[in-house]
Amino acid sequence: MDLKLEGKVALVTGSSKGIGEGVAKGLAREGAIVIIHGRNKAKTEDVAHDIVAQGGHAYAVVGDLTHDDEVQRLVADAQAFVRPVDILVNNAGGSGETEDWATTRLETWAAGYDRNVLAAVRVTARLLPGMRAAKWGRVVNISSLAGLMPSSKRPDYAAAKAAMIAMTASLAKAVAADGITANTVSPGTIHSVSLDEAFRKVALNHGIAVDAPWTEIEQTVLPMFAQVPVGRVGTLEEIADAIAFLVSPRASYITGTNLRLDGGMWPGC
């Protein structure tokens, strides 16, 4: 299926590693011009260079999304590379220290909300006028299964990710008449570099070699982390493919949704 993304300009925040990197590379494979964002200049440029080396089109912008002036600068840079941004994937964010209700601090909640929700708002607000003028645009906010199935730990993170789901539903209604869609994607357990390292450390403690095949690591360790009905973790390619469809012209009637990529964990697991 041709997703008709050739030449579309996509800004993926937090794409110097992990899920964001996977999404950016997936969009580039579909022909989109991708703008890589991160806080570390070298890592951000490395991802952009890798995409170009594979025959894609990519640029790099650097900045901390918790600072208004840096967001203003990096958005201006992104808009100046080729033409205005058509697609925004708000992936930057993440959790902080592991806290529970006995140890949680107000500053942790504030920082988590700023890093996830307000960071997405800062970038989105600056790009919406251009999308409205063009009568076309796509916004995808990356939430988390934690926003739907919160545990007793990291309540600040779960609350911030739940806020992103509500925020997206509101945005979708506000911009639908302008030809813009807004959707949320909530990943479950995904095979990133950091997850691979974490699983291998646990496996080592259970007598499995740290360099054992991933399938052996996965089968042993995954049940300790989550009960996933399909019996495996998700891949970066699966997230990238789902988002590529959501931001494509072919998904113009899908807006205000929360797509769960969790291997069947919701509900009942």
PDB file of C-alpha atoms in Angstrom:
ATOM      1  CA  MET A   1       0.000   0.000   0.000  1.00  0.00           C
ATOM      2  CA  ASP A   2       1.294   3.420  -0.959  1.00  0.00           C
ATOM      3  CA  LEU A   3       0.829   5.633   2.107  1.00  0.00           C
ATOM      4  CA  LYS A   4       1.379   8.762   0.001  1.00  0.00           C
ATOM      5  CA  LEU A   5       3.962  10.182   2.409  1.00  0.00           C
ATOM      6  CA  GLU A   6       6.513  11.007  -0.279  1.00  0.00           C
ATOM      7  CA  GLY A   7       7.771  14.534   0.338  1.00  0.00           C
ATOM      8  CA  LYS A   8       5.762  15.148   3.509  1.00  0.00           C
ATOM      9  CA  VAL A   9       7.814  16.866   6.209  1.00  0.00           C
ATOM     10  CA  ALA A  10       7.711  15.152   9.620  1.00  0.00           C
ATOM     11  CA  LEU A  11       9.163  16.389  12.908  1.00  0.00           C
ATOM     12  CA  VAL A  12       9.634  13.585  15.432  1.00  0.00           C
ATOM     13  CA  THR A  13      10.600  14.866  18.869  1.00  0.00           C
ATOM     14  CA  GLY A  14      12.898  12.750  21.003  1.00  0.00           C
ATOM     15  CA  SER A  15      14.056  10.812  17.951  1.00  0.00           C
ATOM     16  CA  SER A  16      17.776  10.557  18.677  1.00  0.00           C
ATOM     17  CA  LYS A  17      17.148   7.108  20.200  1.00  0.00           C
ATOM     18  CA  GLY A  18      14.538   4.530  21.131  1.00  0.00           C
ATOM     19  CA  ILE A  19      10.971   4.625  19.898  1.00  0.00           C
ATOM     20  CA  GLY A  20      11.401   8.078  18.378  1.00  0.00           C
ATOM     21  CA  GLU A  21      14.346   6.919  16.297  1.00  0.00           C
ATOM     22  CA  GLY A  22      12.397   3.894  15.124  1.00  0.00           C
ATOM     23  CA  VAL A  23       9.419   6.043  14.133  1.00  0.00           C
ATOM     24  CA  ALA A  24      11.610   8.551  12.280  1.00  0.00           C
ATOM     25  CA  LYS A  25      13.338   5.815  10.313  1.00  0.00           C
ATOM     26  CA  GLY A  26       9.990   4.223   9.482  1.00  0.00           C
ATOM     27  CA  LEU A  27       8.623   7.500   8.124  1.00  0.00           C
ATOM     28  CA  ALA A  28      11.804   8.012   6.115  1.00  0.00           C
ATOM     29  CA  ARG A  29      11.366   4.566   4.549  1.00  0.00           C
ATOM     30  CA  GLU A  30       7.934   5.714   3.376  1.00  0.00           C
ATOM     31  CA  GLY A  31       9.461   8.720   1.641  1.00  0.00           C
ATOM     32  CA  ALA A  32       8.859  11.414   4.250  1.00  0.00           C
ATOM     33  CA  ILE A  33      11.431  14.131   4.876  1.00  0.00           C
ATOM     34  CA  VAL A  34      12.219  13.594   8.544  1.00  0.00           C
ATOM     35  CA  ILE A  35      13.478  16.113  11.070  1.00  0.00           C
ATOM     36  CA  ILE A  36      15.282  14.389  13.915  1.00  0.00           C
ATOM     37  CA  HIS A  37      15.165  16.054  17.332  1.00  0.00           C
ATOM     38  CA  GLY A  38      17.165  15.455  20.480  1.00  0.00           C
ATOM     39  CA  ARG A  39      19.072  17.209  23.221  1.00  0.00           C
ATOM     40  CA  ASN A  40      22.427  15.652  22.367  1.00  0.00           C
ATOM     41  CA  LYS A  41      23.722  17.186  19.131  1.00  0.00           C
ATOM     42  CA  ALA A  42      26.048  14.328  18.188  1.00  0.00           C
ATOM     43  CA  LYS A  43      23.455  11.579  18.720  1.00  0.00           C
ATOM     44  CA  THR A  44      20.778  13.558  16.909  1.00  0.00           C
ATOM     45  CA  GLU A  45      22.970  14.185  13.894  1.00  0.00           C
ATOM     46  CA  ASP A  46      24.060  10.533  13.852  1.00  0.00           C
ATOM     47  CA  VAL A  47      20.466   9.391  13.377  1.00  0.00           C
ATOM     48  CA  ALA A  48      19.917  11.937  10.595  1.00  0.00           C
ATOM     49  CA  HIS A  49      23.121  10.870   8.863  1.00  0.00           C
ATOM     50  CA  ASP A  50      22.116   7.210   9.132  1.00  0.00           C
ATOM     51  CA  ILE A  51      18.797   7.914   7.417  1.00  0.00           C
ATOM     52  CA  VAL A  52      20.538   9.820   4.625  1.00  0.00           C
ATOM     53  CA  ALA A  53      23.047   6.991   4.211  1.00  0.00           C
ATOM     54  CA  GLN A  54      20.120   4.616   3.690  1.00  0.00           C
ATOM     55  CA  GLY A  55      18.770   6.805   0.896  1.00  0.00           C
ATOM     56  CA  GLY A  56      16.308   8.875   2.927  1.00  0.00           C
ATOM     57  CA  HIS A  57      16.001  12.588   3.610  1.00  0.00           C
ATOM     58  CA  ALA A  58      16.653  13.884   7.115  1.00  0.00           C
ATOM     59  CA  TYR A  59      17.736  16.952   9.052  1.00  0.00           C
ATOM     60  CA  ALA A  60      18.562  17.514  12.722  1.00  0.00           C
ATOM     61  CA  VAL A  61      17.409  20.041  15.312  1.00  0.00           C
ATOM     62  CA  VAL A  62      18.554  20.243  18.916  1.00  0.00           C
ATOM     63  CA  GLY A  63      16.821  21.687  21.951  1.00  0.00           C
ATOM     64  CA  ASP A  64      15.268  21.149  25.373  1.00  0.00           C
ATOM     65  CA  LEU A  65      11.482  21.099  25.035  1.00  0.00           C
ATOM     66  CA  THR A  66      10.986  22.293  28.613  1.00  0.00           C
ATOM     67  CA  HIS A  67      12.377  25.719  27.633  1.00  0.00           C
ATOM     68  CA  ASP A  68      10.142  27.990  25.554  1.00  0.00           C
ATOM     69  CA  ASP A  69      12.993  29.830  23.865  1.00  0.00           C
ATOM     70  CA  GLU A  70      14.655  26.603  22.731  1.00  0.00           C
ATOM     71  CA  VAL A  71      11.363  25.275  21.372  1.00  0.00           C
ATOM     72  CA  GLN A  72      10.814  28.488  19.424  1.00  0.00           C
ATOM     73  CA  ARG A  73      14.290  28.241  17.930  1.00  0.00           C
ATOM     74  CA  LEU A  74      14.175  24.557  16.988  1.00  0.00           C
ATOM     75  CA  VAL A  75      10.715  24.867  15.435  1.00  0.00           C
ATOM     76  CA  ALA A  76      11.926  27.820  13.356  1.00  0.00           C
ATOM     77  CA  ASP A  77      14.931  25.756  12.271  1.00  0.00           C
ATOM     78  CA  ALA A  78      12.696  22.798  11.383  1.00  0.00           C
ATOM     79  CA  GLN A  79      10.387  24.965   9.300  1.00  0.00           C
ATOM     80  CA  ALA A  80      13.307  26.497   7.403  1.00  0.00           C
ATOM     81  CA  PHE A  81      14.909  23.281   6.112  1.00  0.00           C
ATOM     82  CA  VAL A  82      12.502  22.499   3.286  1.00  0.00           C
ATOM     83  CA  ARG A  83       9.034  23.893   3.927  1.00  0.00           C
ATOM     84  CA  PRO A  84       6.524  23.961   6.795  1.00  0.00           C
ATOM     85  CA  VAL A  85       6.076  20.803   8.860  1.00  0.00           C
ATOM     86  CA  ASP A  86       3.143  18.604   7.813  1.00  0.00           C
ATOM     87  CA  ILE A  87       3.447  15.906  10.475  1.00  0.00           C
ATOM     88  CA  LEU A  88       4.314  16.174  14.160  1.00  0.00           C
ATOM     89  CA  VAL A  89       5.038  13.157  16.346  1.00  0.00           C
ATOM     90  CA  ASN A  90       5.384  14.228  19.977  1.00  0.00           C
ATOM     91  CA  ASN A  91       7.525  11.414  21.331  1.00  0.00           C
ATOM     92  CA  ALA A  92       9.863  13.279  23.701  1.00  0.00           C
ATOM     93  CA  GLY A  93       9.223  12.810  27.405  1.00  0.00           C
ATOM     94  CA  GLY A  94       9.644   9.726  29.538  1.00  0.00           C
ATOM     95  CA  SER A  95       9.652   8.929  33.219  1.00  0.00           C
ATOM     96  CA  GLY A  96      11.936  10.171  35.942  1.00  0.00           C
ATOM     97  CA  GLU A  97      12.931   8.535  39.209  1.00  0.00           C
ATOM     98  CA  THR A  98      10.957   5.521  40.374  1.00  0.00           C
ATOM     99  CA  GLU A  99       8.646   6.719  43.136  1.00  0.00           C
ATOM    100  CA  ASP A 100       5.490   5.375  44.742  1.00  0.00           C
ATOM    101  CA  TRP A 101       2.831   6.975  46.923  1.00  0.00           C
ATOM    102  CA  ALA A 102       5.076   6.675  49.983  1.00  0.00           C
ATOM    103  CA  THR A 103       8.007   8.514  48.384  1.00  0.00           C
ATOM    104  CA  THR A 104       6.470  10.707  45.687  1.00  0.00           C
ATOM    105  CA  ARG A 105       7.358  14.407  45.618  1.00  0.00           C
ATOM    106  CA  LEU A 106       5.454  17.325  44.140  1.00  0.00           C
ATOM    107  CA  GLU A 107       8.472  18.418  42.128  1.00  0.00           C
ATOM    108  CA  THR A 108       8.570  15.018  40.433  1.00  0.00           C
ATOM    109  CA  TRP A 109       4.973  15.443  39.301  1.00  0.00           C
ATOM    110  CA  ALA A 110       5.633  18.959  38.026  1.00  0.00           C
ATOM    111  CA  ALA A 111       8.771  17.906  36.137  1.00  0.00           C
ATOM    112  CA  GLY A 112       7.041  14.900  34.591  1.00  0.00           C
ATOM    113  CA  TYR A 113       4.077  16.974  33.435  1.00  0.00           C
ATOM    114  CA  ASP A 114       6.423  19.564  31.954  1.00  0.00           C
ATOM    115  CA  ARG A 115       8.608  16.958  30.231  1.00  0.00           C
ATOM    116  CA  ASN A 116       5.685  15.078  28.680  1.00  0.00           C
ATOM    117  CA  VAL A 117       2.514  17.158  28.409  1.00  0.00           C
ATOM    118  CA  LEU A 118       3.776  20.730  28.238  1.00  0.00           C
ATOM    119  CA  ALA A 119       6.644  19.795  25.923  1.00  0.00           C
ATOM    120  CA  ALA A 120       4.094  18.433  23.440  1.00  0.00           C
ATOM    121  CA  VAL A 121       1.886  21.509  23.861  1.00  0.00           C
ATOM    122  CA  ARG A 122       4.799  23.887  23.220  1.00  0.00           C
ATOM    123  CA  VAL A 123       5.693  22.278  19.908  1.00  0.00           C
ATOM    124  CA  THR A 124       2.115  21.634  18.790  1.00  0.00           C
ATOM    125  CA  ALA A 125       0.982  25.216  19.435  1.00  0.00           C
ATOM    126  CA  ARG A 126       3.786  26.565  17.249  1.00  0.00           C
ATOM    127  CA  LEU A 127       3.072  24.230  14.334  1.00  0.00           C
ATOM    128  CA  LEU A 128      -0.723  24.356  14.274  1.00  0.00           C
ATOM    129  CA  PRO A 129      -1.017  27.745  12.510  1.00  0.00           C
ATOM    130  CA  GLY A 130       0.940  26.432   9.526  1.00  0.00           C
ATOM    131  CA  MET A 131      -1.102  23.232   9.380  1.00  0.00           C
ATOM    132  CA  ARG A 132      -4.333  25.213   9.572  1.00  0.00           C
ATOM    133  CA  ALA A 133      -3.197  27.507   6.780  1.00  0.00           C
ATOM    134  CA  ALA A 134      -2.349  24.481   4.622  1.00  0.00           C
ATOM    135  CA  LYS A 135      -5.647  22.790   5.523  1.00  0.00           C
ATOM    136  CA  TRP A 136      -3.702  19.590   6.214  1.00  0.00           C
ATOM    137  CA  GLY A 137      -1.727  18.232   9.122  1.00  0.00           C
ATOM    138  CA  ARG A 138      -1.117  15.282  11.387  1.00  0.00           C
ATOM    139  CA  VAL A 139      -0.339  15.217  15.110  1.00  0.00           C
ATOM    140  CA  VAL A 140       0.481  12.000  16.957  1.00  0.00           C
ATOM    141  CA  ASN A 141       1.183  12.107  20.683  1.00  0.00           C
ATOM    142  CA  ILE A 142       3.036   9.159  22.184  1.00  0.00           C
ATOM    143  CA  SER A 143       1.459   8.205  25.489  1.00  0.00           C
ATOM    144  CA  SER A 144       1.944   4.882  27.276  1.00  0.00           C
ATOM    145  CA  LEU A 145       0.032   1.873  28.479  1.00  0.00           C
ATOM    146  CA  ALA A 146       0.782   3.318  31.929  1.00  0.00           C
ATOM    147  CA  GLY A 147      -1.727   6.059  31.168  1.00  0.00           C
ATOM    148  CA  LEU A 148      -4.449   3.404  30.859  1.00  0.00           C
ATOM    149  CA  MET A 149      -3.241   0.734  33.290  1.00  0.00           C
ATOM    150  CA  PRO A 150      -1.295   2.628  35.977  1.00  0.00           C
ATOM    151  CA  SER A 151       0.620   0.728  38.607  1.00  0.00           C
ATOM    152  CA  SER A 152       1.276   1.855  42.164  1.00  0.00           C
ATOM    153  CA  LYS A 153       4.748   2.996  41.136  1.00  0.00           C
ATOM    154  CA  ARG A 154       5.495   6.151  39.132  1.00  0.00           C
ATOM    155  CA  PRO A 155       2.010   7.646  39.590  1.00  0.00           C
ATOM    156  CA  ASP A 156       3.340  10.953  38.242  1.00  0.00           C
ATOM    157  CA  TYR A 157       4.271   9.323  34.934  1.00  0.00           C
ATOM    158  CA  ALA A 158       0.934   7.531  34.601  1.00  0.00           C
ATOM    159  CA  ALA A 159      -0.933  10.769  35.292  1.00  0.00           C
ATOM    160  CA  ALA A 160       1.100  12.713  32.715  1.00  0.00           C
ATOM    161  CA  LYS A 161       0.566  10.072  30.036  1.00  0.00           C
ATOM    162  CA  ALA A 162      -3.163   9.920  30.808  1.00  0.00           C
ATOM    163  CA  ALA A 163      -3.261  13.698  30.397  1.00  0.00           C
ATOM    164  CA  MET A 164      -1.761  13.337  26.930  1.00  0.00           C
ATOM    165  CA  ILE A 165      -4.628  11.060  25.899  1.00  0.00           C
ATOM    166  CA  ALA A 166      -7.235  13.593  27.074  1.00  0.00           C
ATOM    167  CA  MET A 167      -5.297  16.463  25.509  1.00  0.00           C
ATOM    168  CA  THR A 168      -5.232  14.708  22.148  1.00  0.00           C
ATOM    169  CA  ALA A 169      -8.967  14.040  22.177  1.00  0.00           C
ATOM    170  CA  SER A 170      -9.594  17.739  22.790  1.00  0.00           C
ATOM    171  CA  LEU A 171      -7.162  18.798  20.060  1.00  0.00           C
ATOM    172  CA  ALA A 172      -8.773  16.463  17.527  1.00  0.00           C
ATOM    173  CA  LYS A 173     -12.131  18.165  17.954  1.00  0.00           C
ATOM    174  CA  ALA A 174     -10.595  21.628  17.709  1.00  0.00           C
ATOM    175  CA  VAL A 175      -8.769  21.073  14.414  1.00  0.00           C
ATOM    176  CA  ALA A 176     -10.919  18.524  12.567  1.00  0.00           C
ATOM    177  CA  ALA A 177     -12.510  21.146  10.329  1.00  0.00           C
ATOM    178  CA  ASP A 178      -9.031  22.308   9.271  1.00  0.00           C
ATOM    179  CA  GLY A 179      -8.049  18.985   7.715  1.00  0.00           C
ATOM    180  CA  ILE A 180      -5.846  18.068  10.685  1.00  0.00           C
ATOM    181  CA  THR A 181      -6.039  14.809  12.612  1.00  0.00           C
ATOM    182  CA  ALA A 182      -4.748  14.188  16.121  1.00  0.00           C
ATOM    183  CA  ASN A 183      -4.291  10.740  17.619  1.00  0.00           C
ATOM    184  CA  THR A 184      -2.512   9.108  20.521  1.00  0.00           C
ATOM    185  CA  VAL A 185      -0.401   5.968  20.406  1.00  0.00           C
ATOM    186  CA  SER A 186       0.104   4.100  23.678  1.00  0.00           C
ATOM    187  CA  PRO A 187       2.890   1.502  23.474  1.00  0.00           C
ATOM    188  CA  GLY A 188       3.223  -1.359  25.870  1.00  0.00           C
ATOM    189  CA  THR A 189       6.474  -3.346  26.152  1.00  0.00           C
ATOM    190  CA  ILE A 190       8.633  -2.476  23.152  1.00  0.00           C
ATOM    191  CA  HIS A 191      12.015  -3.910  22.151  1.00  0.00           C
ATOM    192  CA  SER A 192      14.235  -0.839  22.380  1.00  0.00           C
ATOM    193  CA  VAL A 193      17.952  -0.777  23.208  1.00  0.00           C
ATOM    194  CA  SER A 194      17.212   0.137  26.820  1.00  0.00           C
ATOM    195  CA  LEU A 195      14.660  -2.670  27.210  1.00  0.00           C
ATOM    196  CA  ASP A 196      17.079  -5.153  25.660  1.00  0.00           C
ATOM    197  CA  GLU A 197      19.753  -4.176  28.172  1.00  0.00           C
ATOM    198  CA  ALA A 198      17.338  -4.367  31.105  1.00  0.00           C
ATOM    199  CA  PHE A 199      16.049  -7.804  30.090  1.00  0.00           C
ATOM    200  CA  ARG A 200      19.562  -9.172  29.650  1.00  0.00           C
ATOM    201  CA  LYS A 201      20.572  -7.995  33.121  1.00  0.00           C
ATOM    202  CA  VAL A 202      17.606  -9.803  34.651  1.00  0.00           C
ATOM    203  CA  ALA A 203      18.328 -12.904  32.571  1.00  0.00           C
ATOM    204  CA  LEU A 204      21.894 -12.970  33.829  1.00  0.00           C
ATOM    205  CA  ASN A 205      20.594 -13.114  37.393  1.00  0.00           C
ATOM    206  CA  HIS A 206      18.601 -16.194  36.408  1.00  0.00           C
ATOM    207  CA  GLY A 207      21.531 -18.096  34.939  1.00  0.00           C
ATOM    208  CA  ILE A 208      21.101 -17.122  31.295  1.00  0.00           C
ATOM    209  CA  ALA A 209      24.125 -15.810  29.417  1.00  0.00           C
ATOM    210  CA  VAL A 210      23.955 -12.094  28.727  1.00  0.00           C
ATOM    211  CA  ASP A 211      24.637 -12.763  25.034  1.00  0.00           C
ATOM    212  CA  ALA A 212      21.996 -15.496  24.693  1.00  0.00           C
ATOM    213  CA  PRO A 213      19.608 -15.284  21.698  1.00  0.00           C
ATOM    214  CA  TRP A 214      16.907 -12.669  22.178  1.00  0.00           C
ATOM    215  CA  THR A 215      14.105 -15.250  21.929  1.00  0.00           C
ATOM    216  CA  GLU A 216      15.493 -17.097  24.951  1.00  0.00           C
ATOM    217  CA  ILE A 217      15.881 -13.858  26.904  1.00  0.00           C
ATOM    218  CA  GLU A 218      12.382 -12.743  25.952  1.00  0.00           C
ATOM    219  CA  GLN A 219      10.640 -15.995  26.864  1.00  0.00           C
ATOM    220  CA  THR A 220      12.264 -16.074  30.281  1.00  0.00           C
ATOM    221  CA  VAL A 221      12.115 -12.420  31.307  1.00  0.00           C
ATOM    222  CA  LEU A 222       8.960 -10.998  29.732  1.00  0.00           C
ATOM    223  CA  PRO A 223       6.542 -12.776  32.130  1.00  0.00           C
ATOM    224  CA  MET A 224       8.393 -11.114  35.027  1.00  0.00           C
ATOM    225  CA  PHE A 225       7.582  -7.680  33.596  1.00  0.00           C
ATOM    226  CA  ALA A 226       4.156  -8.073  31.995  1.00  0.00           C
ATOM    227  CA  GLN A 227       1.538 -10.607  30.973  1.00  0.00           C
ATOM    228  CA  VAL A 228       1.362 -10.130  27.210  1.00  0.00           C
ATOM    229  CA  PRO A 229      -1.146 -12.438  25.477  1.00  0.00           C
ATOM    230  CA  VAL A 230       0.792 -12.613  22.204  1.00  0.00           C
ATOM    231  CA  GLY A 231       3.810 -13.831  24.176  1.00  0.00           C
ATOM    232  CA  ARG A 232       6.435 -11.361  22.967  1.00  0.00           C
ATOM    233  CA  VAL A 233       7.401  -7.708  23.093  1.00  0.00           C
ATOM    234  CA  GLY A 234       6.516  -5.309  20.317  1.00  0.00           C
ATOM    235  CA  THR A 235       9.077  -4.075  17.818  1.00  0.00           C
ATOM    236  CA  LEU A 236      10.100  -0.579  16.796  1.00  0.00           C
ATOM    237  CA  GLU A 237       9.080  -1.431  13.239  1.00  0.00           C
ATOM    238  CA  GLU A 238       5.537  -2.259  14.367  1.00  0.00           C
ATOM    239  CA  ILE A 239       5.177   1.111  16.090  1.00  0.00           C
ATOM    240  CA  ALA A 240       6.691   2.898  13.103  1.00  0.00           C
ATOM    241  CA  ASP A 241       4.326   1.172  10.680  1.00  0.00           C
ATOM    242  CA  ALA A 242       1.263   2.014  12.779  1.00  0.00           C
ATOM    243  CA  ILE A 243       2.246   5.662  13.054  1.00  0.00           C
ATOM    244  CA  ALA A 244       3.120   5.876   9.360  1.00  0.00           C
ATOM    245  CA  PHE A 245      -0.441   4.850   8.567  1.00  0.00           C
ATOM    246  CA  LEU A 246      -1.975   7.249  11.100  1.00  0.00           C
ATOM    247  CA  VAL A 247      -0.111  10.241   9.662  1.00  0.00           C
ATOM    248  CA  SER A 248      -0.790   9.305   6.053  1.00  0.00           C
ATOM    249  CA  PRO A 249      -3.510  10.767   3.820  1.00  0.00           C
ATOM    250  CA  ARG A 250      -5.108   7.314   3.894  1.00  0.00           C
ATOM    251  CA  ALA A 251      -6.037   7.815   7.580  1.00  0.00           C
ATOM    252  CA  SER A 252      -7.868  11.103   7.111  1.00  0.00           C
ATOM    253  CA  TYR A 253     -11.024   9.812   8.850  1.00  0.00           C
ATOM    254  CA  ILE A 254      -9.192   8.574  11.953  1.00  0.00           C
ATOM    255  CA  THR A 255      -8.891  11.253  14.616  1.00  0.00           C
ATOM    256  CA  GLY A 256      -9.246  11.561  18.376  1.00  0.00           C
ATOM    257  CA  THR A 257      -8.340   7.919  18.901  1.00  0.00           C
ATOM    258  CA  ASN A 258      -5.906   6.218  21.254  1.00  0.00           C
ATOM    259  CA  LEU A 259      -4.183   3.323  19.497  1.00  0.00           C
ATOM    260  CA  ARG A 260      -2.864   0.723  21.937  1.00  0.00           C
ATOM    261  CA  LEU A 261       0.187  -1.248  20.816  1.00  0.00           C
ATOM    262  CA  ASP A 262       0.330  -3.692  23.699  1.00  0.00           C
ATOM    263  CA  GLY A 263       0.038  -7.243  22.385  1.00  0.00           C
ATOM    264  CA  GLY A 264      -3.484  -7.637  23.762  1.00  0.00           C
ATOM    265  CA  MET A 265      -2.815  -6.524  27.340  1.00  0.00           C
ATOM    266  CA  TRP A 266      -5.904  -4.307  27.451  1.00  0.00           C
ATOM    267  CA  PRO A 267      -8.283  -5.065  29.069  1.00  0.00           C
ATOM    268  CA  GLY A 268      -8.012  -7.862  31.567  1.00  0.00           C
ATOM    269  CA  CYS A 269      -4.238  -8.281  31.934  1.00  0.00           C
TER     270      CYS A 269
END
